[in-house]
mmCIF file with all atom_site columns, C-alpha atoms in Angstrom:
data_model
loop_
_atom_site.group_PDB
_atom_site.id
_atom_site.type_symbol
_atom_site.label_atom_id
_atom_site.label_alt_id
_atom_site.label_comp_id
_atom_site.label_asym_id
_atom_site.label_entity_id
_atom_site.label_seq_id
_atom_site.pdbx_PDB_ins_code
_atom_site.Cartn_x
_atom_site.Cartn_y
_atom_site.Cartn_z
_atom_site.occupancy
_atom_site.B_iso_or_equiv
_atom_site.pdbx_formal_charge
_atom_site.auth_seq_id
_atom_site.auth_comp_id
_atom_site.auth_asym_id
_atom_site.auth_atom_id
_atom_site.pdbx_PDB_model_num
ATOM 1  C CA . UNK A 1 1  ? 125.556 95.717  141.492 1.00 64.00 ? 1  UNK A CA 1
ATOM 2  C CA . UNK A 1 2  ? 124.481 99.402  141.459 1.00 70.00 ? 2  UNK A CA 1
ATOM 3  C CA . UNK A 1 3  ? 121.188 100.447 142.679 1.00 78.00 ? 3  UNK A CA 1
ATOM 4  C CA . UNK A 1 4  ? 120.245 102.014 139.438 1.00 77.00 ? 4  UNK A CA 1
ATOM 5  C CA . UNK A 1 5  ? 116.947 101.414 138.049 1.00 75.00 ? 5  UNK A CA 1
ATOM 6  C CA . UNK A 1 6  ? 115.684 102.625 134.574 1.00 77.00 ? 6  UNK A CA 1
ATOM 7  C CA . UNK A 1 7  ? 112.780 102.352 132.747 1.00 81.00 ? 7  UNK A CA 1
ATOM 8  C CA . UNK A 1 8  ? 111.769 101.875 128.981 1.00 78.00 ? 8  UNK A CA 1
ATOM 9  C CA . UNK A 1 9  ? 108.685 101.477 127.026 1.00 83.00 ? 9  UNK A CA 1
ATOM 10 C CA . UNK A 1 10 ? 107.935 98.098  124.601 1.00 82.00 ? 10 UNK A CA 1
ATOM 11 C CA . UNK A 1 11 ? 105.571 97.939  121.953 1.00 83.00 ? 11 UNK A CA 1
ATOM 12 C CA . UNK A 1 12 ? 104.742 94.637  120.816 1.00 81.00 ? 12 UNK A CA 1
ATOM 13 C CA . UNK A 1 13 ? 101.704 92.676  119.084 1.00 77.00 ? 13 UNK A CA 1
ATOM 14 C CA . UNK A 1 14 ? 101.051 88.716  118.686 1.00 73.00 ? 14 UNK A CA 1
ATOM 15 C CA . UNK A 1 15 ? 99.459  87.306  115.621 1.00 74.00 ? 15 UNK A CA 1
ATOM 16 C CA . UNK A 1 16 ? 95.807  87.652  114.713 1.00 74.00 ? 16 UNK A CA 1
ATOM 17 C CA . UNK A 1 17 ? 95.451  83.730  114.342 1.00 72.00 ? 17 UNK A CA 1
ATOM 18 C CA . UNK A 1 18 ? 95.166  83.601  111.002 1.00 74.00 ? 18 UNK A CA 1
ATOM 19 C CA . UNK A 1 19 ? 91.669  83.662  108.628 1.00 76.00 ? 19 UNK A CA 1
ATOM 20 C CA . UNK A 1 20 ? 90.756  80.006  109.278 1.00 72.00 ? 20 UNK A CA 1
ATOM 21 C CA . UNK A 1 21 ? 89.283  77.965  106.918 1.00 75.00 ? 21 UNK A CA 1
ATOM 22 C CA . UNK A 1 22 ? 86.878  76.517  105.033 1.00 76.00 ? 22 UNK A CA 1
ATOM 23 C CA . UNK A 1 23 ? 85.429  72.870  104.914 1.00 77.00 ? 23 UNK A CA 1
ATOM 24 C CA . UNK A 1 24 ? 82.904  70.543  105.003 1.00 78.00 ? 24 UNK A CA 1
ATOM 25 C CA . UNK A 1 25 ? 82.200  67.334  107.372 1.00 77.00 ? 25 UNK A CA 1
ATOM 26 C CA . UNK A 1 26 ? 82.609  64.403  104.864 1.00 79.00 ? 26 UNK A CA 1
ATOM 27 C CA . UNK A 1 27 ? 81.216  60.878  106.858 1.00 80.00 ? 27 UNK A CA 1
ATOM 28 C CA . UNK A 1 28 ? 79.732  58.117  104.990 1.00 79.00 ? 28 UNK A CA 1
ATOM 29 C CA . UNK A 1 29 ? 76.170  58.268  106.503 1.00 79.00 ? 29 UNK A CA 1
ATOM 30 C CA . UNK A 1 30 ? 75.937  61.814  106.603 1.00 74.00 ? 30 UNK A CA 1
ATOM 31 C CA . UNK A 1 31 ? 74.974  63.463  103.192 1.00 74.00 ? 31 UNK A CA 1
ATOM 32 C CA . UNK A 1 32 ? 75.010  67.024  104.663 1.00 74.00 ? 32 UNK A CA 1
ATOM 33 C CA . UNK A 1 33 ? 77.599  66.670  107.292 1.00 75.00 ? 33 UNK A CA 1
ATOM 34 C CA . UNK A 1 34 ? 77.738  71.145  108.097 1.00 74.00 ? 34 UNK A CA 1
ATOM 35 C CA . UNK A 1 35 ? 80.693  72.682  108.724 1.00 71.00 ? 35 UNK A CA 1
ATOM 36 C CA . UNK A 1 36 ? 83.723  71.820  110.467 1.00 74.00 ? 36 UNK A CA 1
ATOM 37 C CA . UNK A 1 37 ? 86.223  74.629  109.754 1.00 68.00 ? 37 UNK A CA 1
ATOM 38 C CA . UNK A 1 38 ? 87.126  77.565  112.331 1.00 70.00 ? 38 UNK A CA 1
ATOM 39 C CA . UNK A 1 39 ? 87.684  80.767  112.493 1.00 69.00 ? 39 UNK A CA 1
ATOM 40 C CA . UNK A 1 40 ? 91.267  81.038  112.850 1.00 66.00 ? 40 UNK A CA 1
ATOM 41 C CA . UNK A 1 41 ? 93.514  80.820  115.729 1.00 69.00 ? 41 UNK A CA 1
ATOM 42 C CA . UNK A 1 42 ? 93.805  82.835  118.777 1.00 73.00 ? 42 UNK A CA 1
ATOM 43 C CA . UNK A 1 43 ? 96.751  84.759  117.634 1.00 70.00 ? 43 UNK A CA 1
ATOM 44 C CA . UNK A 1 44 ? 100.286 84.697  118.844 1.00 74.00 ? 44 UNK A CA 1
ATOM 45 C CA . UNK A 1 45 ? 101.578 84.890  122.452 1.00 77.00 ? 45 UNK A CA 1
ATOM 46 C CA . UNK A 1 46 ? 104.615 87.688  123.618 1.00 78.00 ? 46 UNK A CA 1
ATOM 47 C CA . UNK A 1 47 ? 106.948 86.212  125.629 1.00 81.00 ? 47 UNK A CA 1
ATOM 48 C CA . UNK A 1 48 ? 109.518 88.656  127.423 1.00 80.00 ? 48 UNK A CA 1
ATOM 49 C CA . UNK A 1 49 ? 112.379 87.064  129.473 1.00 82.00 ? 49 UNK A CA 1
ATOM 50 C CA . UNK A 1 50 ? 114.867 89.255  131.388 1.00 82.00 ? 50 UNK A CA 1
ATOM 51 C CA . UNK A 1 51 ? 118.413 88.707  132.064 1.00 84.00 ? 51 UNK A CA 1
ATOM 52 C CA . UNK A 1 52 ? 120.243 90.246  134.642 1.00 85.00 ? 52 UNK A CA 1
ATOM 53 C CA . UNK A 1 53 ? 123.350 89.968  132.759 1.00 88.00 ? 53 UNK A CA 1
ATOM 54 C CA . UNK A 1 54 ? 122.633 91.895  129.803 1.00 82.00 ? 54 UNK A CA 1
ATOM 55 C CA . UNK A 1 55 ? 123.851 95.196  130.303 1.00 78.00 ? 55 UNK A CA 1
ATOM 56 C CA . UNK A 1 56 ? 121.666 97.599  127.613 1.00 73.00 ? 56 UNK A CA 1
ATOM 57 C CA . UNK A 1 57 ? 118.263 96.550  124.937 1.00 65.00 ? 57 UNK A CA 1
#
């Protein structure tokens, strides 16, 4: 194994989680149950894994 070490720059961006949605609370003794929907997720997650046996990106 050579003692070479490089260097390289990665742009990368996750989800925004989406727009969420819009409901209602339905329950039987609750005529005006609110809302109950979100505001979307938390957007995606970036994962990088190296391996030492790959030889160039």
């Amino acid at each position: 194994m050579s003692e070479f070490v490089d260097e390289c720059g990665l742009n990368v961006r996750g989800g925004d989680g989406g727009a969420g949605a819009v409901s209602f609370r339905r329950e039987a003794h609750t005529p005006m149950g609110g809302p109950d929907g979100g505001d979307g997720g938390k957007g995606g997650d970036v994962w990088l894994v190296a391996d030492r046996n790959t030889a160039s990106l």
